[in-house]
PDB file of C-alpha atoms (C1' of nucleotides) in Angstrom:
ATOM      1  CA  UNK A   1      65.452  25.766 -35.894  1.00 86.00           C
ATOM      2  CA  UNK A   2      65.170  24.635 -32.310  1.00 94.00           C
ATOM      3  CA  UNK A   3      62.747  21.734 -32.195  1.00 97.00           C
ATOM      4  CA  UNK A   4      62.454  21.722 -28.407  1.00 98.00           C
ATOM      5  CA  UNK A   5      61.621  25.417 -28.417  1.00 98.00           C
ATOM      6  CA  UNK A   6      59.024  24.965 -31.129  1.00 98.00           C
ATOM      7  CA  UNK A   7      57.288  22.260 -29.142  1.00 98.00           C
ATOM      8  CA  UNK A   8      57.522  24.318 -25.971  1.00 98.00           C
ATOM      9  CA  UNK A   9      55.842  27.172 -27.801  1.00 98.00           C
ATOM     10  CA  UNK A  10      53.072  24.890 -29.031  1.00 98.00           C
ATOM     11  CA  UNK A  11      52.407  22.962 -25.825  1.00 98.00           C
ATOM     12  CA  UNK A  12      50.244  25.617 -24.237  1.00 98.00           C
ATOM     13  CA  UNK A  13      46.517  25.607 -24.892  1.00 98.00           C
ATOM     14  CA  UNK A  14      46.226  29.379 -25.211  1.00 98.00           C
ATOM     15  CA  UNK A  15      49.107  29.536 -27.667  1.00 98.00           C
ATOM     16  CA  UNK A  16      47.520  26.775 -29.757  1.00 98.00           C
ATOM     17  CA  UNK A  17      44.297  28.782 -29.734  1.00 98.00           C
ATOM     18  CA  UNK A  18      46.228  31.780 -31.027  1.00 98.00           C
ATOM     19  CA  UNK A  19      47.991  29.640 -33.618  1.00 98.00           C
ATOM     20  CA  UNK A  20      44.626  28.325 -34.752  1.00 98.00           C
ATOM     21  CA  UNK A  21      43.334  31.865 -35.288  1.00 98.00           C
ATOM     22  CA  UNK A  22      46.444  33.026 -37.097  1.00 98.00           C
ATOM     23  CA  UNK A  23      46.254  30.014 -39.390  1.00 98.00           C
ATOM     24  CA  UNK A  24      43.012  31.518 -40.717  1.00 97.00           C
ATOM     25  CA  UNK A  25      43.909  35.165 -40.812  1.00 95.00           C
ATOM     26  CA  UNK A  26      46.328  37.966 -40.086  1.00 97.00           C
ATOM     27  CA  UNK A  27      45.131  39.599 -36.874  1.00 97.00           C
ATOM     28  CA  UNK A  28      46.098  42.358 -34.504  1.00 96.00           C
ATOM     29  CA  UNK A  29      46.418  41.924 -30.758  1.00 97.00           C
ATOM     30  CA  UNK A  30      43.056  43.440 -29.948  1.00 95.00           C
ATOM     31  CA  UNK A  31      41.298  41.085 -32.370  1.00 96.00           C
ATOM     32  CA  UNK A  32      42.841  38.073 -30.676  1.00 97.00           C
ATOM     33  CA  UNK A  33      42.083  39.534 -27.272  1.00 96.00           C
ATOM     34  CA  UNK A  34      38.419  39.880 -28.174  1.00 95.00           C
ATOM     35  CA  UNK A  35      37.973  36.570 -29.970  1.00 96.00           C
ATOM     36  CA  UNK A  36      39.678  34.471 -27.322  1.00 97.00           C
ATOM     37  CA  UNK A  37      38.529  36.545 -24.372  1.00 96.00           C
ATOM     38  CA  UNK A  38      41.994  36.868 -22.941  1.00 97.00           C
ATOM     39  CA  UNK A  39      43.716  39.786 -21.249  1.00 97.00           C
ATOM     40  CA  UNK A  40      45.866  42.064 -23.374  1.00 97.00           C
ATOM     41  CA  UNK A  41      49.106  41.375 -21.567  1.00 97.00           C
ATOM     42  CA  UNK A  42      48.496  37.665 -21.729  1.00 98.00           C
ATOM     43  CA  UNK A  43      47.923  37.709 -25.477  1.00 98.00           C
ATOM     44  CA  UNK A  44      50.967  39.906 -25.996  1.00 98.00           C
ATOM     45  CA  UNK A  45      53.141  37.592 -23.955  1.00 98.00           C
ATOM     46  CA  UNK A  46      52.008  34.477 -25.807  1.00 98.00           C
ATOM     47  CA  UNK A  47      52.513  36.163 -29.161  1.00 98.00           C
ATOM     48  CA  UNK A  48      56.016  37.026 -28.080  1.00 98.00           C
ATOM     49  CA  UNK A  49      56.754  33.417 -27.242  1.00 98.00           C
ATOM     50  CA  UNK A  50      55.476  32.215 -30.620  1.00 98.00           C
ATOM     51  CA  UNK A  51      57.447  34.956 -32.327  1.00 98.00           C
ATOM     52  CA  UNK A  52      60.671  34.206 -30.486  1.00 97.00           C
ATOM     53  CA  UNK A  53      60.506  30.610 -31.729  1.00 98.00           C
ATOM     54  CA  UNK A  54      60.039  31.761 -35.315  1.00 98.00           C
ATOM     55  CA  UNK A  55      56.479  30.480 -35.602  1.00 98.00           C
ATOM     56  CA  UNK A  56      54.848  33.845 -36.245  1.00 98.00           C
ATOM     57  CA  UNK A  57      55.909  37.288 -37.429  1.00 98.00           C
ATOM     58  CA  UNK A  58      54.321  40.675 -37.168  1.00 97.00           C
ATOM     59  CA  UNK A  59      54.135  43.928 -38.999  1.00 96.00           C
ATOM     60  CA  UNK A  60      53.488  47.218 -37.320  1.00 94.00           C
ATOM     61  CA  UNK A  61      50.938  49.458 -39.069  1.00 92.00           C
ATOM     62  CA  UNK A  62      50.143  52.685 -37.273  1.00 90.00           C
ATOM     63  CA  UNK A  63      49.312  51.721 -33.701  1.00 92.00           C
ATOM     64  CA  UNK A  64      48.435  48.158 -34.594  1.00 95.00           C
ATOM     65  CA  UNK A  65      50.629  45.096 -34.669  1.00 96.00           C
ATOM     66  CA  UNK A  66      49.429  42.557 -37.209  1.00 97.00           C
ATOM     67  CA  UNK A  67      50.506  39.012 -36.504  1.00 98.00           C
ATOM     68  CA  UNK A  68      50.594  36.077 -38.903  1.00 98.00           C
ATOM     69  CA  UNK A  69      52.173  32.654 -39.241  1.00 98.00           C
ATOM     70  CA  UNK A  70      55.736  33.001 -40.522  1.00 98.00           C
ATOM     71  CA  UNK A  71      56.038  31.786 -44.125  1.00 98.00           C
ATOM     72  CA  UNK A  72      59.468  30.448 -43.331  1.00 98.00           C
ATOM     73  CA  UNK A  73      58.111  28.392 -40.488  1.00 98.00           C
ATOM     74  CA  UNK A  74      55.557  26.864 -42.824  1.00 98.00           C
ATOM     75  CA  UNK A  75      58.185  26.108 -45.434  1.00 98.00           C
ATOM     76  CA  UNK A  76      60.671  24.568 -43.044  1.00 97.00           C
ATOM     77  CA  UNK A  77      58.102  22.680 -41.013  1.00 98.00           C
ATOM     78  CA  UNK A  78      55.579  21.708 -43.637  1.00 98.00           C
ATOM     79  CA  UNK A  79      54.597  18.385 -42.090  1.00 98.00           C
ATOM     80  CA  UNK A  80      54.162  19.879 -38.636  1.00 98.00           C
ATOM     81  CA  UNK A  81      52.210  22.776 -40.070  1.00 98.00           C
ATOM     82  CA  UNK A  82      49.906  20.512 -42.056  1.00 98.00           C
ATOM     83  CA  UNK A  83      49.435  18.363 -38.982  1.00 98.00           C
ATOM     84  CA  UNK A  84      48.434  21.374 -36.917  1.00 98.00           C
ATOM     85  CA  UNK A  85      46.052  22.708 -39.522  1.00 98.00           C
ATOM     86  CA  UNK A  86      44.286  19.413 -40.053  1.00 97.00           C
ATOM     87  CA  UNK A  87      44.152  18.604 -36.353  1.00 97.00           C
ATOM     88  CA  UNK A  88      43.083  21.987 -35.035  1.00 96.00           C
ATOM     89  CA  UNK A  89      40.429  22.438 -37.689  1.00 91.00           C
ATOM     90  CA  UNK A  90      38.176  19.746 -36.283  1.00 85.00           C
ATOM     91  CA  UNK A  91      39.284  19.660 -32.698  1.00 94.00           C
ATOM     92  CA  UNK A  92      36.414  20.211 -30.240  1.00 93.00           C
ATOM     93  CA  UNK A  93      38.634  22.383 -28.088  1.00 93.00           C
ATOM     94  CA  UNK A  94      38.712  25.075 -30.769  1.00 96.00           C
ATOM     95  CA  UNK A  95      35.154  24.968 -32.075  1.00 96.00           C
ATOM     96  CA  UNK A  96      34.019  27.851 -29.897  1.00 96.00           C
ATOM     97  CA  UNK A  97      36.999  29.973 -30.894  1.00 97.00           C
ATOM     98  CA  UNK A  98      36.229  29.310 -34.548  1.00 97.00           C
ATOM     99  CA  UNK A  99      32.665  30.453 -34.062  1.00 96.00           C
ATOM    100  CA  UNK A 100      33.780  33.570 -32.228  1.00 96.00           C
ATOM    101  CA  UNK A 101      36.226  34.280 -35.005  1.00 96.00           C
ATOM    102  CA  UNK A 102      33.430  34.148 -37.565  1.00 95.00           C
ATOM    103  CA  UNK A 103      31.211  36.463 -35.527  1.00 93.00           C
ATOM    104  CA  UNK A 104      34.076  38.857 -34.947  1.00 93.00           C
ATOM    105  CA  UNK A 105      34.971  38.949 -38.594  1.00 91.00           C
ATOM    106  CA  UNK A 106      31.402  39.622 -39.676  1.00 87.00           C
ATOM    107  CA  UNK A 107      30.859  42.442 -37.205  1.00 82.00           C
ATOM    108  CA  UNK A 108      34.247  44.067 -37.377  1.00 69.00           C
ATOM    109  CA  UNK A 109      36.012  44.283 -40.713  1.00 64.00           C
ATOM    110  CA  UNK A 110      39.330  45.238 -39.154  1.00 63.00           C
ATOM    111  CA  UNK A 111      40.445  47.431 -36.293  1.00 67.00           C
ATOM    112  CA  UNK A 112      41.723  50.002 -38.738  1.00 64.00           C
ATOM    113  CA  UNK A 113      38.591  50.305 -40.842  1.00 61.00           C
ATOM    114  CA  UNK A 114      36.403  49.977 -37.776  1.00 57.00           C
ATOM    115  CA  UNK A 115      37.939  53.075 -36.283  1.00 55.00           C
ATOM    116  CA  UNK A 116      38.019  55.040 -39.530  1.00 52.00           C
ATOM    117  CA  UNK A 117      34.254  54.704 -39.536  1.00 52.00           C
ATOM    118  CA  UNK A 118      34.129  56.677 -36.316  1.00 51.00           C
ATOM    119  CA  UNK A 119      33.990  53.818 -33.863  1.00 53.00           C
ATOM    120  CA  UNK A 120      36.079  53.050 -30.865  1.00 53.00           C
ATOM    121  CA  UNK A 121      37.013  49.720 -29.447  1.00 56.00           C
TER     122      UNK A 121
ATOM    123  CA  UNK B   1      43.477  12.458 -28.589  1.00 86.00           C
ATOM    124  CA  UNK B   2      44.511  15.464 -26.581  1.00 94.00           C
ATOM    125  CA  UNK B   3      46.655  17.697 -28.757  1.00 97.00           C
ATOM    126  CA  UNK B   4      47.828  19.898 -25.893  1.00 98.00           C
ATOM    127  CA  UNK B   5      48.908  16.845 -23.927  1.00 98.00           C
ATOM    128  CA  UNK B   6      50.748  15.407 -26.909  1.00 98.00           C
ATOM    129  CA  UNK B   7      52.701  18.628 -27.372  1.00 98.00           C
ATOM    130  CA  UNK B   8      53.384  18.850 -23.649  1.00 98.00           C
ATOM    131  CA  UNK B   9      54.795  15.338 -23.785  1.00 98.00           C
ATOM    132  CA  UNK B  10      57.015  16.256 -26.716  1.00 98.00           C
ATOM    133  CA  UNK B  11      58.259  19.624 -25.492  1.00 98.00           C
ATOM    134  CA  UNK B  12      60.946  18.254 -23.218  1.00 98.00           C
ATOM    135  CA  UNK B  13      64.394  17.604 -24.621  1.00 98.00           C
ATOM    136  CA  UNK B  14      64.901  14.351 -22.736  1.00 98.00           C
ATOM    137  CA  UNK B  15      61.562  13.009 -23.880  1.00 98.00           C
ATOM    138  CA  UNK B  16      62.384  13.886 -27.477  1.00 98.00           C
ATOM    139  CA  UNK B  17      65.675  12.033 -27.041  1.00 98.00           C
ATOM    140  CA  UNK B  18      63.728   9.006 -25.837  1.00 98.00           C
ATOM    141  CA  UNK B  19      61.245   9.343 -28.684  1.00 98.00           C
ATOM    142  CA  UNK B  20      64.137   9.487 -31.123  1.00 98.00           C
ATOM    143  CA  UNK B  21      65.545   6.215 -29.780  1.00 98.00           C
ATOM    144  CA  UNK B  22      62.204   4.460 -29.762  1.00 98.00           C
ATOM    145  CA  UNK B  23      61.619   5.519 -33.347  1.00 98.00           C
ATOM    146  CA  UNK B  24      64.545   3.285 -34.261  1.00 96.00           C
ATOM    147  CA  UNK B  25      63.966   0.354 -31.983  1.00 95.00           C
ATOM    148  CA  UNK B  26      62.008  -1.294 -29.185  1.00 97.00           C
ATOM    149  CA  UNK B  27      64.044  -0.806 -26.033  1.00 97.00           C
ATOM    150  CA  UNK B  28      63.875  -1.558 -22.338  1.00 96.00           C
ATOM    151  CA  UNK B  29      64.410   1.020 -19.619  1.00 97.00           C
ATOM    152  CA  UNK B  30      67.989   0.017 -18.888  1.00 95.00           C
ATOM    153  CA  UNK B  31      68.936   0.351 -22.572  1.00 95.00           C
ATOM    154  CA  UNK B  32      67.595   3.888 -22.676  1.00 97.00           C
ATOM    155  CA  UNK B  33      69.249   4.680 -19.371  1.00 96.00           C
ATOM    156  CA  UNK B  34      72.619   3.552 -20.727  1.00 95.00           C
ATOM    157  CA  UNK B  35      72.358   5.137 -24.167  1.00 96.00           C
ATOM    158  CA  UNK B  36      71.166   8.513 -22.944  1.00 96.00           C
ATOM    159  CA  UNK B  37      73.129   8.494 -19.711  1.00 96.00           C
ATOM    160  CA  UNK B  38      70.125   9.350 -17.607  1.00 97.00           C
ATOM    161  CA  UNK B  39      69.101   8.126 -14.167  1.00 96.00           C
ATOM    162  CA  UNK B  40      66.691   5.230 -13.964  1.00 97.00           C
ATOM    163  CA  UNK B  41      63.950   7.152 -12.204  1.00 97.00           C
ATOM    164  CA  UNK B  42      64.191   9.949 -14.687  1.00 97.00           C
ATOM    165  CA  UNK B  43      63.871   7.624 -17.683  1.00 98.00           C
ATOM    166  CA  UNK B  44      60.960   5.832 -16.048  1.00 98.00           C
ATOM    167  CA  UNK B  45      59.178   9.079 -15.332  1.00 98.00           C
ATOM    168  CA  UNK B  46      59.568  10.361 -18.878  1.00 98.00           C
ATOM    169  CA  UNK B  47      58.434   7.046 -20.334  1.00 98.00           C
ATOM    170  CA  UNK B  48      55.364   7.261 -18.164  1.00 98.00           C
ATOM    171  CA  UNK B  49      54.548  10.716 -19.478  1.00 98.00           C
ATOM    172  CA  UNK B  50      54.885   9.597 -23.095  1.00 98.00           C
ATOM    173  CA  UNK B  51      52.793   6.532 -22.342  1.00 98.00           C
ATOM    174  CA  UNK B  52      50.048   8.468 -20.601  1.00 97.00           C
ATOM    175  CA  UNK B  53      49.627  10.611 -23.714  1.00 98.00           C
ATOM    176  CA  UNK B  54      49.342   7.549 -25.929  1.00 98.00           C
ATOM    177  CA  UNK B  55      52.618   8.144 -27.736  1.00 98.00           C
ATOM    178  CA  UNK B  56      54.319   4.933 -26.641  1.00 98.00           C
ATOM    179  CA  UNK B  57      53.286   1.538 -25.278  1.00 98.00           C
ATOM    180  CA  UNK B  58      55.170  -1.150 -23.458  1.00 97.00           C
ATOM    181  CA  UNK B  59      55.163  -4.857 -23.003  1.00 96.00           C
ATOM    182  CA  UNK B  60      56.449  -6.571 -19.912  1.00 94.00           C
ATOM    183  CA  UNK B  61      58.689  -9.595 -20.557  1.00 92.00           C
ATOM    184  CA  UNK B  62      60.101 -11.205 -17.455  1.00 89.00           C
ATOM    185  CA  UNK B  63      61.667  -8.395 -15.452  1.00 92.00           C
ATOM    186  CA  UNK B  64      62.052  -6.129 -18.458  1.00 95.00           C
ATOM    187  CA  UNK B  65      59.659  -3.517 -19.802  1.00 96.00           C
ATOM    188  CA  UNK B  66      60.025  -3.044 -23.536  1.00 97.00           C
ATOM    189  CA  UNK B  67      58.873   0.292 -24.818  1.00 98.00           C
ATOM    190  CA  UNK B  68      57.989   1.255 -28.387  1.00 98.00           C
ATOM    191  CA  UNK B  69      56.104   3.927 -30.291  1.00 98.00           C
ATOM    192  CA  UNK B  70      52.389   3.177 -30.243  1.00 98.00           C
ATOM    193  CA  UNK B  71      51.162   2.042 -33.669  1.00 98.00           C
ATOM    194  CA  UNK B  72      47.909   3.849 -33.040  1.00 98.00           C
ATOM    195  CA  UNK B  73      49.723   7.089 -32.357  1.00 98.00           C
ATOM    196  CA  UNK B  74      51.537   6.743 -35.667  1.00 98.00           C
ATOM    197  CA  UNK B  75      48.313   6.010 -37.512  1.00 98.00           C
ATOM    198  CA  UNK B  76      46.342   8.847 -35.969  1.00 97.00           C
ATOM    199  CA  UNK B  77      49.157  11.391 -36.121  1.00 98.00           C
ATOM    200  CA  UNK B  78      50.911  10.432 -39.305  1.00 98.00           C
ATOM    201  CA  UNK B  79      51.968  13.941 -40.284  1.00 98.00           C
ATOM    202  CA  UNK B  80      53.315  14.731 -36.842  1.00 98.00           C
ATOM    203  CA  UNK B  81      55.099  11.398 -36.697  1.00 98.00           C
ATOM    204  CA  UNK B  82      56.695  11.888 -40.109  1.00 98.00           C
ATOM    205  CA  UNK B  83      57.715  15.390 -39.103  1.00 98.00           C
ATOM    206  CA  UNK B  84      59.390  14.094 -35.970  1.00 98.00           C
ATOM    207  CA  UNK B  85      61.190  11.293 -37.781  1.00 98.00           C
ATOM    208  CA  UNK B  86      62.518  13.517 -40.529  1.00 96.00           C
ATOM    209  CA  UNK B  87      63.462  16.332 -38.168  1.00 97.00           C
ATOM    210  CA  UNK B  88      65.073  14.303 -35.403  1.00 96.00           C
ATOM    211  CA  UNK B  89      67.050  12.174 -37.812  1.00 91.00           C
ATOM    212  CA  UNK B  90      69.361  14.995 -38.838  1.00 85.00           C
ATOM    213  CA  UNK B  91      69.115  17.257 -35.862  1.00 94.00           C
ATOM    214  CA  UNK B  92      72.509  18.057 -34.314  1.00 93.00           C
ATOM    215  CA  UNK B  93      71.025  17.721 -30.838  1.00 93.00           C
ATOM    216  CA  UNK B  94      70.541  14.002 -31.328  1.00 96.00           C
ATOM    217  CA  UNK B  95      73.667  13.042 -33.246  1.00 96.00           C
ATOM    218  CA  UNK B  96      75.504  11.909 -30.134  1.00 95.00           C
ATOM    219  CA  UNK B  97      72.560   9.831 -28.976  1.00 96.00           C
ATOM    220  CA  UNK B  98      72.401   8.177 -32.373  1.00 96.00           C
ATOM    221  CA  UNK B  99      76.064   7.264 -32.157  1.00 95.00           C
ATOM    222  CA  UNK B 100      75.650   5.912 -28.645  1.00 95.00           C
ATOM    223  CA  UNK B 101      72.685   3.919 -29.821  1.00 95.00           C
ATOM    224  CA  UNK B 102      74.799   2.284 -32.539  1.00 94.00           C
ATOM    225  CA  UNK B 103      77.588   1.436 -30.126  1.00 92.00           C
ATOM    226  CA  UNK B 104      75.157   0.092 -27.598  1.00 92.00           C
ATOM    227  CA  UNK B 105      73.424  -2.069 -30.166  1.00 90.00           C
ATOM    228  CA  UNK B 106      76.680  -3.526 -31.446  1.00 87.00           C
ATOM    229  CA  UNK B 107      78.017  -4.382 -28.021  1.00 82.00           C
ATOM    230  CA  UNK B 108      74.833  -5.491 -26.385  1.00 68.00           C
ATOM    231  CA  UNK B 109      72.312  -7.429 -28.441  1.00 63.00           C
ATOM    232  CA  UNK B 110      69.571  -7.056 -25.862  1.00 62.00           C
ATOM    233  CA  UNK B 111      69.366  -7.098 -22.088  1.00 66.00           C
ATOM    234  CA  UNK B 112      67.774 -10.508 -22.192  1.00 62.00           C
ATOM    235  CA  UNK B 113      70.365 -12.187 -24.396  1.00 59.00           C
ATOM    236  CA  UNK B 114      73.161 -10.268 -22.742  1.00 54.00           C
ATOM    237  CA  UNK B 115      72.312 -11.770 -19.407  1.00 52.00           C
ATOM    238  CA  UNK B 116      71.681 -15.249 -20.785  1.00 49.00           C
ATOM    239  CA  UNK B 117      75.315 -15.197 -21.858  1.00 49.00           C
ATOM    240  CA  UNK B 118      76.328 -14.942 -18.231  1.00 47.00           C
ATOM    241  CA  UNK B 119      76.757 -11.195 -18.028  1.00 49.00           C
ATOM    242  CA  UNK B 120      75.343  -8.692 -15.642  1.00 50.00           C
ATOM    243  CA  UNK B 121      74.434  -5.130 -16.289  1.00 52.00           C
TER     244      UNK B 121
ATOM    245  C1'  DT C   1      63.084 -18.699   0.779  1.00 85.32           C
ATOM    246  C1'  DG C   2      66.358 -14.954   0.317  1.00 85.32           C
ATOM    247  C1'  DA C   3      69.175 -12.212  -2.628  1.00 85.32           C
ATOM    248  C1'  DT C   4      69.421  -9.685  -6.761  1.00 85.32           C
ATOM    249  C1'  DT C   5      67.908  -7.094 -10.783  1.00 85.32           C
ATOM    250  C1'  DA C   6      64.687  -4.147 -13.448  1.00 85.32           C
ATOM    251  C1'  DT C   7      61.323  -0.936 -12.996  1.00 85.32           C
ATOM    252  C1'  DA C   8      58.012   2.195 -10.689  1.00 85.32           C
ATOM    253  C1'  DT C   9      56.849   5.520  -7.345  1.00 85.32           C
ATOM    254  C1'  DT C  10      57.336   8.842  -3.426  1.00 85.32           C
ATOM    255  C1'  DT C  11      59.434  12.823  -1.494  1.00 85.32           C
ATOM    256  C1'  DG C  12      61.343  17.183  -1.320  1.00 85.32           C
ATOM    257  C1'  DA C  13      64.076  20.729  -3.491  1.00 85.32           C
ATOM    258  C1'  DT C  14      64.740  23.626  -7.512  1.00 85.32           C
ATOM    259  C1'  DT C  15      63.519  25.813 -11.580  1.00 85.32           C
ATOM    260  C1'  DA C  16      60.395  27.219 -15.209  1.00 85.32           C
ATOM    261  C1'  DT C  17      55.737  28.836 -16.753  1.00 85.32           C
ATOM    262  C1'  DA C  18      51.551  31.337 -16.844  1.00 85.32           C
ATOM    263  C1'  DC C  19      48.905  34.694 -15.007  1.00 85.32           C
ATOM    264  C1'  DT C  20      47.252  39.398 -13.258  1.00 85.32           C
ATOM    265  C1'  DC C  21      47.911  44.056 -12.199  1.00 85.32           C
ATOM    266  C1'  DA C  22      50.426  48.037 -12.905  1.00 85.32           C
ATOM    267  C1'  DT C  23      53.379  50.765 -15.672  1.00 85.32           C
ATOM    268  C1'  DA C  24      56.035  52.009 -19.923  1.00 85.32           C
ATOM    269  C1'  DT C  25      56.197  52.796 -24.818  1.00 85.32           C
ATOM    270  C1'  DT C  26      54.672  54.130 -29.313  1.00 85.32           C
ATOM    271  C1'  DA C  27      51.564  56.149 -32.520  1.00 85.32           C
ATOM    272  C1'  DT C  28      47.644  58.877 -33.606  1.00 85.32           C
ATOM    273  C1'  DA C  29      44.149  62.405 -33.214  1.00 85.32           C
ATOM    274  C1'  DG C  30      42.505  66.584 -31.497  1.00 85.32           C
TER     275       DG C  30
ATOM    276  C1'  DC D   1      51.501  69.619 -26.895  1.00 85.32           C
ATOM    277  C1'  DT D   2      48.135  66.630 -24.613  1.00 85.32           C
ATOM    278  C1'  DA D   3      45.038  62.900 -24.331  1.00 85.32           C
ATOM    279  C1'  DT D   4      44.017  58.477 -25.756  1.00 85.32           C
ATOM    280  C1'  DA D   5      44.394  53.895 -27.778  1.00 85.32           C
ATOM    281  C1'  DA D   6      47.231  49.741 -28.903  1.00 85.32           C
ATOM    282  C1'  DT D   7      50.856  47.153 -27.498  1.00 85.32           C
ATOM    283  C1'  DA D   8      54.847  45.700 -24.689  1.00 85.32           C
ATOM    284  C1'  DT D   9      57.145  44.916 -20.469  1.00 85.32           C
ATOM    285  C1'  DG D  10      58.088  44.554 -15.218  1.00 85.32           C
ATOM    286  C1'  DA D  11      57.020  42.779 -10.681  1.00 85.32           C
ATOM    287  C1'  DG D  12      54.970  39.533  -7.851  1.00 85.32           C
ATOM    288  C1'  DT D  13      52.536  35.288  -7.176  1.00 85.32           C
ATOM    289  C1'  DA D  14      50.688  30.756  -7.958  1.00 85.32           C
ATOM    290  C1'  DT D  15      51.142  26.575 -10.266  1.00 85.32           C
ATOM    291  C1'  DA D  16      53.508  23.074 -12.838  1.00 85.32           C
ATOM    292  C1'  DA D  17      57.624  20.508 -14.403  1.00 85.32           C
ATOM    293  C1'  DT D  18      62.079  18.466 -13.656  1.00 85.32           C
ATOM    294  C1'  DC D  19      65.353  16.142 -11.096  1.00 85.32           C
ATOM    295  C1'  DA D  20      67.999  13.150  -7.739  1.00 85.32           C
ATOM    296  C1'  DA D  21      67.861  10.219  -3.901  1.00 85.32           C
ATOM    297  C1'  DA D  22      65.433   6.962  -1.396  1.00 85.32           C
ATOM    298  C1'  DT D  23      62.042   3.475  -1.161  1.00 85.32           C
ATOM    299  C1'  DA D  24      58.604   0.118  -3.031  1.00 85.32           C
ATOM    300  C1'  DT D  25      57.244  -3.519  -6.177  1.00 85.32           C
ATOM    301  C1'  DA D  26      57.719  -7.395  -9.207  1.00 85.32           C
ATOM    302  C1'  DA D  27      60.232 -10.974 -11.395  1.00 85.32           C
ATOM    303  C1'  DT D  28      64.038 -14.166 -11.473  1.00 85.32           C
ATOM    304  C1'  DC D  29      67.693 -17.043  -9.855  1.00 85.32           C
ATOM    305  C1'  DA D  30      70.412 -19.559  -6.608  1.00 85.32           C
TER     306       DA D  30
END
DNA sequence: TGATTATATTTGATTATACTCATATTATAG
DNA sequence: CTATAATATGAGTATAATCAAATATAATCA
């Protein structure tokens, strides 16, 4: 584990916003895009950075890529992980994102199911 | 407390090296300079960054500036602090610094006392 | 006071990061 | 097979971070 790399990955506001979301849920790129109101390429790039430092992993299902916090990262960095969770939870910077996440979740079960029901993004 | 700023301050290898030293001891700029083999302006700059994010404080004594981890930072970021301590302690990247710190401490009680004994840096 | 030491700050060059727009890739559906 | 949607990647640009060298400031000592 490269501690400098981990901190570099976590020192960007947008990546912390993504981390905050993924600490609540497994999400695909388009979910994150919508909740955080960021461009697709930007989200993809940030996810890649987090992934390359071992902080998150993803699983490809059909055309979607579902990202989540890496269990190994949590295990090997328990104190840091707990710090992030407890700090991000109540941090004013992320309140709006948390609200948008709730709204998104209520309106849009998952990309997969959403589309099966005949919708389009 | 600005979490993005704190991570930005900690995402640089040289600043982590400084943090590692200060987690063991209160040190003045010239100590850090010598132990880490960094230029004076570089050490000063990095200390300033850590200070401006509330991670360290300093006290001026005569011509020396003694830096240490801020007690408030430790209190308010206990999990992060404990993570850093436990991770840096055994991290291969910092082994050499730790050895240099030992040597430096043995040979050179403190800048103040060192000079009182008729020496010069 | 003038010289010296420790530290801080300015400057300018270099490198790294983050972003957008455009394009490539992969998978699915028709 | 073709069109479309989700995601990844490339190119170019703007901004930020790092560094060394030089200079400024503050404290001490002779």
